[in-house]
CSV table of C-alpha atoms in Angstrom, one decimal:
chain,number,residue,atom,x,y,z
A,292,MET,CA,44.6,107.3,95.1
A,293,ASN,CA,45.3,110.2,97.4
A,294,LYS,CA,48.5,112.1,97.6
A,295,ARG,CA,49.7,110.4,100.7
A,296,GLY,CA,49.2,107.0,99.1
A,297,GLU,CA,51.2,108.1,96.1
A,298,ASP,CA,54.0,109.3,98.3
A,299,THR,CA,54.1,106.0,100.1
A,300,MET,CA,54.4,104.1,96.8
A,301,LYS,CA,57.2,106.4,95.7
A,302,LYS,CA,59.2,105.4,98.8
A,303,GLN,CA,58.7,101.8,98.1
A,304,ARG,CA,60.0,101.9,94.5
A,305,LEU,CA,63.5,101.3,93.3
A,306,THR,CA,64.9,104.7,94.1
A,307,ILE,CA,68.6,105.0,94.1
A,308,PHE,CA,69.8,106.5,90.8
A,309,ALA,CA,66.8,105.1,89.0
A,310,ILE,CA,66.1,105.7,85.4
A,311,ALA,CA,63.3,108.0,86.4
A,312,THR,CA,65.8,110.2,88.1
A,313,PHE,CA,67.9,110.3,85.0
A,314,LEU,CA,65.0,111.3,82.9
A,315,ALA,CA,64.3,114.2,85.2
A,316,PHE,CA,67.8,115.5,84.3
A,317,HIS,CA,67.2,114.8,80.5
A,318,SER,CA,68.1,111.6,78.8
A,319,MET,CA,71.7,110.8,78.3
A,320,PRO,CA,73.2,110.3,74.8
A,321,ALA,CA,73.5,106.8,73.4
A,322,TYR,CA,76.8,105.1,74.3
A,323,ALA,CA,78.9,102.5,72.6
A,324,GLU,CA,78.1,99.2,74.4
A,325,GLU,CA,81.8,98.2,74.8
A,326,ASN,CA,82.4,101.4,76.9
A,327,THR,CA,79.3,101.1,79.0
A,328,PHE,CA,79.3,99.3,82.3
A,329,ASN,CA,76.8,98.5,85.1
A,330,MET,CA,77.8,98.2,88.7
A,331,GLU,CA,78.3,94.4,88.7
A,332,GLU,CA,80.5,94.5,85.6
A,333,ALA,CA,82.6,97.3,87.2
A,334,ILE,CA,83.1,95.3,90.4
A,335,VAL,CA,84.2,92.2,88.5
A,336,LEU,CA,86.7,94.2,86.5
A,337,ALA,CA,88.1,96.0,89.6
A,338,ILE,CA,88.5,92.7,91.5
A,339,SER,CA,90.3,91.0,88.6
A,340,HIS,CA,92.7,93.9,88.2
A,341,SER,CA,93.4,94.6,91.9
A,342,ARG,CA,97.1,94.4,92.7
A,343,ASP,CA,96.3,94.6,96.4
A,344,LEU,CA,94.1,91.5,96.1
A,345,GLU,CA,96.8,89.8,94.2
A,346,LYS,CA,99.3,90.5,97.0
A,347,SER,CA,96.8,89.3,99.5
A,348,GLN,CA,96.5,86.0,97.6
A,349,ILE,CA,100.3,85.7,97.7
A,350,ASN,CA,100.2,86.3,101.5
A,351,ILE,CA,97.7,83.5,101.8
A,352,ALA,CA,99.9,81.1,99.8
A,353,ARG,CA,102.9,82.1,101.9
A,354,ALA,CA,100.9,81.5,105.1
A,355,GLN,CA,99.8,78.1,103.8
A,356,VAL,CA,103.5,77.1,103.1
A,357,THR,CA,104.5,78.2,106.6
A,358,TYR,CA,101.6,76.3,108.2
A,359,ASP,CA,102.3,73.1,106.3
A,360,GLN,CA,106.0,73.2,107.3
A,361,ALA,CA,105.1,73.9,111.0
A,362,GLU,CA,102.6,71.0,110.9
A,363,LYS,CA,105.1,68.7,109.4
A,364,LYS,CA,107.7,69.5,112.1
A,365,TYR,CA,105.1,68.9,114.8
A,366,ASP,CA,104.0,65.6,113.4
A,367,ASN,CA,107.7,64.4,113.1
A,368,ALA,CA,108.2,65.2,116.8
A,369,ASP,CA,105.5,62.8,118.1
A,370,SER,CA,108.0,60.5,119.9
A,371,PRO,CA,111.0,62.2,121.4
A,372,SER,CA,114.1,59.9,121.4
A,373,SER,CA,114.9,61.1,124.9
A,374,PHE,CA,112.0,59.1,126.2
A,375,ASP,CA,113.8,55.8,125.4
A,376,SER,CA,116.9,57.1,127.3
A,377,TYR,CA,114.8,58.1,130.2
A,378,ALA,CA,112.9,54.8,130.3
A,379,ASP,CA,116.1,52.8,130.1
A,380,ALA,CA,117.7,54.9,132.9
A,381,MET,CA,114.6,54.2,135.1
A,382,VAL,CA,114.8,50.4,134.4
A,383,ASP,CA,118.5,50.4,135.3
A,384,LEU,CA,117.8,52.3,138.5
A,385,ASP,CA,115.0,49.9,139.4
A,386,LEU,CA,117.4,47.0,138.9
A,387,LEU,CA,119.9,48.6,141.2
A,388,TYR,CA,117.2,49.1,143.8
A,389,GLN,CA,116.3,45.4,143.6
A,390,LYS,CA,119.9,44.4,143.8
A,391,LYS,CA,120.5,46.5,146.9
A,392,GLN,CA,117.3,45.1,148.5
A,393,LEU,CA,118.5,41.5,147.9
A,394,LEU,CA,121.9,42.3,149.5
A,395,GLU,CA,120.2,43.8,152.5
A,396,GLN,CA,117.9,40.8,152.9
A,397,ALA,CA,120.8,38.3,153.0
A,398,GLN,CA,121.5,36.5,156.2
A,399,ASN,CA,125.0,38.1,156.4
A,400,PRO,CA,124.7,41.4,154.6
A,401,ASP,CA,127.9,42.5,152.9
A,402,THR,CA,128.1,46.1,153.8
A,403,ASN,CA,130.9,46.8,151.3
A,404,ALA,CA,128.8,45.3,148.5
A,405,ILE,CA,125.8,47.3,149.7
A,406,ASP,CA,127.8,50.5,149.8
A,407,ALA,CA,129.1,49.8,146.3
A,408,VAL,CA,125.6,49.3,145.0
A,409,GLN,CA,124.5,52.5,146.7
A,410,ASN,CA,127.2,54.4,144.9
A,411,GLU,CA,125.9,52.9,141.6
A,412,ILE,CA,122.4,54.0,142.7
A,413,ASP,CA,123.6,57.5,143.4
A,414,ILE,CA,125.3,57.7,140.0
A,415,GLN,CA,122.2,56.2,138.3
A,416,GLU,CA,119.8,58.6,140.0
A,417,ARG,CA,121.8,61.5,138.6
A,418,LYS,CA,121.6,59.9,135.2
A,419,VAL,CA,117.8,59.5,135.6
A,420,ASP,CA,117.5,63.1,136.6
A,421,SER,CA,119.5,64.2,133.6
A,422,ALA,CA,117.5,61.9,131.3
A,423,GLU,CA,114.2,63.2,132.8
A,424,THR,CA,115.3,66.8,132.3
A,425,ALA,CA,116.2,66.0,128.6
A,426,TYR,CA,112.8,64.3,128.1
A,427,HIS,CA,110.8,67.2,129.6
A,428,ASN,CA,112.9,69.6,127.5
A,429,ASP,CA,112.0,67.6,124.5
A,430,LEU,CA,108.3,67.7,125.5
A,431,GLN,CA,108.6,71.5,125.9
A,432,ASP,CA,110.2,71.6,122.4
A,433,LYS,CA,107.2,69.7,121.1
A,434,GLU,CA,104.8,72.1,122.8
A,435,SER,CA,106.8,74.9,121.3
A,436,LEU,CA,106.3,73.3,117.9
A,437,ARG,CA,102.6,72.9,118.6
A,438,ASP,CA,102.4,76.6,119.5
A,439,LYS,CA,104.2,77.5,116.3
A,440,MET,CA,101.9,75.3,114.3
A,441,ASN,CA,98.8,76.9,115.9
A,442,ASP,CA,100.3,80.4,115.3
A,443,ALA,CA,100.9,79.5,111.7
A,444,LYS,CA,97.3,78.3,111.4
A,445,ASP,CA,96.0,81.5,112.9
A,446,ASN,CA,98.2,83.5,110.5
A,447,TYR,CA,96.7,81.5,107.6
A,448,ASP,CA,93.2,82.1,108.8
A,449,ASP,CA,93.9,85.8,109.4
A,450,ALA,CA,95.3,86.1,105.9
A,451,SER,CA,92.3,84.4,104.3
A,452,ILE,CA,89.9,86.6,106.3
A,453,ALA,CA,91.9,89.7,105.4
A,454,LYS,CA,91.6,89.0,101.7
A,455,GLU,CA,87.8,88.4,102.0
A,456,GLN,CA,87.4,91.7,103.8
A,457,GLN,CA,89.7,93.5,101.4
A,458,GLU,CA,87.6,92.3,98.5
A,459,GLU,CA,84.3,93.4,100.2
A,460,ALA,CA,85.9,96.8,100.9
A,461,LEU,CA,87.0,97.1,97.3
A,462,LYS,CA,83.4,96.4,96.2
A,463,TYR,CA,82.3,99.3,98.4
A,464,ASP,CA,85.0,101.5,97.0
A,465,VAL,CA,83.8,100.7,93.5
A,466,GLN,CA,80.2,101.5,94.5
A,467,LYS,CA,81.4,104.8,96.0
A,468,GLN,CA,83.3,105.9,93.0
A,469,TYR,CA,80.6,104.7,90.6
A,470,ALA,CA,78.1,106.8,92.5
A,471,ALA,CA,80.4,109.8,92.6
A,472,ILE,CA,80.7,109.7,88.8
A,473,LEU,CA,76.9,109.6,88.4
A,474,GLN,CA,76.6,112.4,90.9
A,475,GLN,CA,79.1,114.6,89.1
A,476,GLU,CA,77.4,113.9,85.8
A,477,GLN,CA,74.2,115.2,87.3
A,478,ASN,CA,76.0,118.1,88.9
A,479,ILE,CA,77.3,119.1,85.4
A,480,LEU,CA,73.8,119.1,84.0
A,481,VAL,CA,72.7,121.5,86.8
A,482,LEU,CA,75.7,123.7,86.3
A,483,GLN,CA,75.0,123.9,82.6
A,484,ARG,CA,71.5,125.1,83.3
A,485,LYS,CA,72.9,127.6,85.8
A,486,ARG,CA,75.4,128.9,83.3
A,487,TYR,CA,72.6,129.3,80.8
A,488,TYR,CA,70.4,131.1,83.3
A,489,GLN,CA,73.3,133.5,84.2
A,490,LYS,CA,74.0,134.2,80.6
A,491,SER,CA,70.4,134.9,79.9
A,492,LEU,CA,70.3,137.4,82.8
A,493,LEU,CA,73.4,139.0,81.5
A,494,ASP,CA,72.1,139.3,77.9
A,495,ILE,CA,68.9,140.9,79.1
A,496,GLU,CA,70.7,143.3,81.4
A,497,LYS,CA,73.0,144.4,78.5
A,498,LYS,CA,70.0,145.1,76.4
A,499,ARG,CA,68.5,147.2,79.2
A,500,LEU,CA,71.8,149.0,79.6
A,501,ALA,CA,71.8,149.9,75.9
A,502,LEU,CA,68.3,151.3,76.4
A,503,GLY,CA,69.4,153.2,79.5
A,504,GLY,CA,67.4,151.0,81.9
A,505,SER,CA,70.4,149.6,83.7
A,506,SER,CA,73.9,150.5,84.9
A,507,LYS,CA,77.4,149.3,84.1
A,508,ASP,CA,77.9,148.2,87.7
A,509,THR,CA,74.9,145.9,87.5
A,510,VAL,CA,76.1,144.5,84.2
A,511,ALA,CA,79.6,144.0,85.7
A,512,GLN,CA,78.1,142.1,88.6
A,513,LEU,CA,76.2,139.8,86.3
A,514,GLU,CA,79.3,139.3,84.2
A,515,GLN,CA,81.1,138.1,87.3
A,516,SER,CA,78.3,135.8,88.2
A,517,GLU,CA,78.3,134.4,84.6
A,518,SER,CA,82.1,133.9,84.8
A,519,ALA,CA,81.8,132.2,88.1
A,520,ALA,CA,79.1,129.8,86.7
A,521,GLU,CA,81.4,129.1,83.7
A,522,SER,CA,84.3,128.4,86.1
A,523,SER,CA,82.2,126.1,88.3
A,524,LEU,CA,81.1,124.1,85.2
A,525,ALA,CA,84.7,123.8,83.9
A,526,GLU,CA,85.9,122.7,87.3
A,527,ALA,CA,83.2,120.1,87.5
A,528,GLN,CA,84.1,118.8,84.1
A,529,ARG,CA,87.7,118.5,85.0
A,530,SER,CA,86.7,116.7,88.2
A,531,LEU,CA,84.6,114.3,86.2
A,532,THR,CA,87.5,113.6,83.8
A,533,THR,CA,89.7,112.8,86.8
A,534,LEU,CA,87.0,110.6,88.4
A,535,LYS,CA,86.5,108.6,85.2
A,536,GLY,CA,90.2,108.3,84.6
A,537,ASP,CA,90.9,107.0,88.1
A,538,PHE,CA,88.0,104.6,87.8
A,539,ASN,CA,89.2,103.4,84.3
A,540,GLU,CA,92.6,102.5,85.8
A,541,GLN,CA,90.9,100.7,88.7
A,542,LEU,CA,89.0,98.6,86.1
A,543,GLY,CA,92.2,97.9,84.2
A,544,ARG,CA,91.4,100.2,81.3
A,545,ASP,CA,93.3,103.1,79.8
A,546,TYR,CA,93.0,106.3,81.8
A,547,LYS,CA,91.5,108.3,78.9
A,548,ALA,CA,89.2,105.5,77.6
A,549,GLN,CA,85.6,106.5,77.1
A,550,LEU,CA,83.5,105.5,80.1
A,551,ASN,CA,79.8,105.4,80.5
A,552,LEU,CA,78.0,104.1,83.6
A,553,LYS,CA,74.5,102.8,83.6
A,554,PRO,CA,72.1,104.2,86.3
A,555,LEU,CA,71.7,102.1,89.4
A,556,GLU,CA,68.5,100.4,90.5
A,557,VAL,CA,69.0,99.4,94.1
A,558,LYS,CA,66.3,98.3,96.5
A,559,ARG,CA,66.0,99.8,99.9
A,560,LEU,CA,66.6,97.7,103.0
A,561,ASP,CA,63.3,95.9,103.8
A,562,SER,CA,63.7,97.2,107.4
A,563,ILE,CA,66.4,99.0,109.4
A,564,PRO,CA,67.5,96.9,112.4
A,565,THR,CA,67.8,98.5,115.8
A,566,PHE,CA,71.1,98.8,117.7
A,567,ASP,CA,70.2,96.0,120.0
A,568,GLU,CA,69.5,93.7,117.0
A,569,LEU,CA,72.7,94.7,115.2
A,570,ALA,CA,75.2,94.8,118.1
A,571,PRO,CA,75.5,91.0,118.8
A,572,ILE,CA,75.6,90.2,115.0
A,573,VAL,CA,78.3,92.8,114.3
A,574,LYS,CA,80.4,91.8,117.3
A,575,LYS,CA,80.2,88.1,116.4
A,576,ASN,CA,81.5,88.8,112.9
A,577,THR,CA,84.1,91.5,113.7
A,578,VAL,CA,87.4,89.7,113.2
A,579,LYS,CA,89.4,92.1,115.3
A,580,LEU,CA,87.3,91.2,118.3
A,581,SER,CA,87.7,87.5,117.7
A,582,GLN,CA,91.5,87.9,117.3
A,583,LEU,CA,91.8,89.8,120.5
A,584,GLU,CA,89.8,87.2,122.4
A,585,ARG,CA,92.0,84.5,120.8
A,586,ASP,CA,95.2,86.3,121.9
A,587,ILE,CA,93.9,86.6,125.4
A,588,GLN,CA,93.3,82.9,125.5
A,589,LYS,CA,96.9,82.3,124.3
A,590,LYS,CA,98.2,84.4,127.1
A,591,GLU,CA,96.2,82.3,129.6
A,592,HIS,CA,97.6,79.1,128.1
A,593,ALA,CA,101.1,80.5,128.3
A,594,VAL,CA,100.6,81.2,132.0
A,595,SER,CA,99.4,77.6,132.5
A,596,ASP,CA,102.5,76.4,130.7
A,597,ILE,CA,104.7,78.3,133.1
A,598,GLU,CA,102.9,76.8,136.0
A,599,SER,CA,103.7,73.3,134.6
A,600,ASP,CA,107.3,74.3,134.2
A,601,ARG,CA,107.8,75.0,137.9
A,602,TRP,CA,108.9,71.4,138.5
A,603,ASN,CA,112.0,72.1,136.3
A,604,THR,CA,114.8,72.9,138.7
A,605,SER,CA,116.9,74.3,135.9
A,606,LYS,CA,114.6,77.3,135.8
A,607,SER,CA,114.7,79.7,138.7
A,608,ALA,CA,111.4,80.6,140.4
A,609,ASP,CA,112.3,84.3,139.9
A,610,ASP,CA,112.6,83.9,136.2
A,611,LEU,CA,109.3,82.0,136.0
A,612,ASP,CA,107.6,84.7,138.2
A,613,TYR,CA,109.0,87.4,135.9
A,614,GLN,CA,107.7,85.7,132.8
A,615,GLU,CA,104.3,85.1,134.4
A,616,ASP,CA,104.0,88.7,135.5
A,617,LEU,CA,104.8,89.9,132.0
A,618,LEU,CA,102.1,87.6,130.6
A,619,HIS,CA,99.5,88.9,133.0
A,620,LEU,CA,100.4,92.5,132.0
A,621,ASP,CA,100.2,91.6,128.3
A,622,LYS,CA,96.8,90.0,129.0
A,623,LYS,CA,95.6,93.2,130.7
A,624,VAL,CA,96.7,95.3,127.7
A,625,LEU,CA,94.8,92.9,125.4
A,626,GLN,CA,91.7,93.2,127.6
A,627,VAL,CA,91.9,97.0,127.4
A,628,ASP,CA,92.2,96.7,123.6
A,629,LEU,CA,89.2,94.4,123.6
A,630,LYS,CA,87.1,96.9,125.5
A,631,GLU,CA,88.2,99.7,123.1
A,632,GLN,CA,87.4,97.6,120.1
A,633,ASN,CA,84.0,96.8,121.5
A,634,TYR,CA,83.4,100.5,122.1
A,635,GLN,CA,84.5,101.5,118.6
A,636,THR,CA,82.3,98.8,117.1
A,637,GLU,CA,79.3,100.1,119.0
A,638,GLN,CA,80.1,103.6,117.9
A,639,ASN,CA,80.3,102.5,114.3
A,640,ILE,CA,76.8,100.9,114.6
A,641,ARG,CA,75.3,104.0,116.2
A,642,LYS,CA,76.8,106.4,113.6
A,643,LEU,CA,75.6,104.4,110.6
A,644,LEU,CA,72.1,104.0,112.1
A,645,SER,CA,72.0,107.7,112.9
A,646,ASP,CA,73.3,108.7,109.4
A,647,LEU,CA,70.7,106.5,107.7
A,648,ALA,CA,67.8,107.8,109.9
A,649,SER,CA,68.9,111.4,109.2
A,650,LYS,CA,69.1,110.8,105.4
A,651,GLN,CA,65.7,109.1,105.4
A,652,GLU,CA,64.2,112.0,107.3
A,653,SER,CA,65.7,114.4,104.8
A,654,GLU,CA,64.3,112.4,101.9
A,655,THR,CA,60.7,113.3,102.6
A,656,GLN,CA,61.5,117.0,102.8
A,657,LEU,CA,63.6,116.9,99.6
A,658,GLN,CA,60.8,115.0,97.8
A,659,ASP,CA,58.4,117.8,98.9
A,660,GLN,CA,60.8,120.4,97.6
A,661,VAL,CA,61.0,118.6,94.2
A,662,GLU,CA,57.2,118.5,94.0
A,663,THR,CA,56.9,122.2,94.9
A,664,ALA,CA,59.6,123.1,92.3
A,665,GLN,CA,57.8,120.9,89.7
A,666,ARG,CA,54.5,122.6,90.3
A,667,GLN,CA,56.1,126.1,90.1
A,668,TYR,CA,57.9,125.1,86.8
A,669,ASP,CA,54.7,123.7,85.3
A,670,ALA,CA,52.8,126.8,86.3
A,671,ASP,CA,55.5,129.2,84.9
A,672,LYS,CA,55.7,127.2,81.7
A,673,LYS,CA,51.9,127.4,81.3
A,674,ARG,CA,51.9,131.1,82.0
A,675,TYR,CA,54.7,131.6,79.4
A,676,GLU,CA,52.7,129.6,76.8
A,677,LEU,CA,49.7,131.9,77.5
A,678,GLY,CA,51.9,135.0,77.3
A,679,TYR,CA,51.7,135.9,81.0
A,680,ALA,CA,55.4,135.1,81.9
A,681,ALA,CA,58.8,135.8,80.4
A,682,SER,CA,61.0,133.0,79.2
A,683,LEU,CA,63.6,134.0,81.9
A,684,GLN,CA,61.1,133.1,84.6
A,685,VAL,CA,60.6,129.6,83.1
A,686,THR,CA,64.4,129.2,82.9
A,687,LYS,CA,64.7,130.2,86.5
A,688,SER,CA,62.0,127.8,87.7
A,689,GLU,CA,63.5,125.1,85.6
A,690,LEU,CA,66.9,125.7,87.2
A,691,GLU,CA,65.3,125.5,90.7
A,692,LEU,CA,63.7,122.2,89.7
A,693,PHE,CA,67.0,120.9,88.6
A,694,GLU,CA,68.7,121.9,91.8
A,695,ALA,CA,65.9,120.4,93.9
A,696,LYS,CA,66.2,117.1,92.0
A,697,GLN,CA,70.0,117.2,92.4
A,698,LYS,CA,69.7,117.5,96.2
A,699,LEU,CA,67.3,114.5,96.2
A,700,PHE,CA,69.7,112.6,93.9
A,701,ASN,CA,72.6,113.3,96.3
A,702,ASN,CA,70.6,112.3,99.3
A,703,GLU,CA,69.6,109.0,97.7
A,704,ARG,CA,73.3,108.4,96.8
A,705,ASP,CA,74.1,108.9,100.5
A,706,ILE,CA,71.3,106.5,101.5
A,707,PHE,CA,72.6,103.9,99.1
A,708,LEU,CA,76.2,104.1,100.4
A,709,THR,CA,75.1,104.1,104.0
A,710,GLN,CA,73.0,101.0,103.4
A,711,GLN,CA,75.9,99.3,101.8
A,712,ALA,CA,78.2,100.3,104.7
A,713,LEU,CA,75.6,99.0,107.2
A,714,THR,CA,75.3,95.7,105.3
A,715,LEU,CA,79.1,95.3,105.4
A,716,LEU,CA,79.2,96.2,109.1
A,717,GLN,CA,76.9,93.3,109.8
A,718,ALA,CA,79.6,91.1,108.2
A,719,GLY,CA,82.2,92.7,110.5
A,720,ILE,CA,83.7,95.0,107.9
A,721,VAL,CA,84.2,98.7,108.5
A,722,VAL,CA,84.4,101.1,105.5
A,723,ASN,CA,84.8,104.8,105.3
């Protein structure tokens, strides 16, 4: 197989934090099984010990209780009692109309009797108007109960979706922290080699100084470099302790508990979708967009309700116009928010696709650098074995190989996290 074919196979393998990468940085010591976790185990523990998810579950339960109560009130308001009063008043009015008609059709109409009935009709018409107003008010109350029930249902749905998204975001956060710990462990290995190299340089220069082949200034500079390498290593070790401690707490473990993480083996995406392929999927699954569209529809329904209220003489036209104007303005604000959310969603898609493409382009270059550093190290090691190179040259080329592999390791970590973020975005979830 030619070199290009070998490179192609490398890119198709399980790449992210694979065991082969670990071996390149030397094998890790054996760990106690009870303190060793893989990614899936860490995610399960983090979810089970998440106080935020527990609060979200309580919010769902609260929303369910509110919805059940609103639904019960709406169901109990199916037949307003005012309807019977309104119907009875209409029947009485109709009887009076019939009575007046009979009096008017008599051979000798009694005008006094007709006037008396007309007075009764006038009084009854006012009663009908009052009963009708009461009935329509009750209908409005029922509509209000319906709206409250629908709002409660929306709140329940929103709470359920929020918990689902929160859980997915937590999984990503665990993946991010998991990868950061692995990355820092590899960084420490590199810094250890760098410190060893700087110490070797310093030891050689001190010997040269003793023989008169160097200067105190040169030794002092190397001492500073060696001290800086020592400080960088100590800082990285402190950072790793903090990362592991925070992660332990997220998993429900003691902050200082021993923690060992297994290397990840994650497949690359089979193919990277284009923006045009992603956009409709992401927009369809983005809850914020759906919520804004829903709220816009609510404003439109509210405007329709106002139009149906214009028959009610107890409400002034000015008040109704004012309410309708406010609803139209609220709707316009929501429409602007919808446009902004669409824009942000598209920007998120473009950014992730751009980041992923950039990291994948860098991968080829970084792989080439690793191969170049590996060849140099192998050559220097061979020359050293034959007596043509100093041990310091081998140490230097080994350090350069470690650094090249670390850059590739970090790039693969970024690819892994970007792929995860892209997968979540397709489900409508944005993570940082």
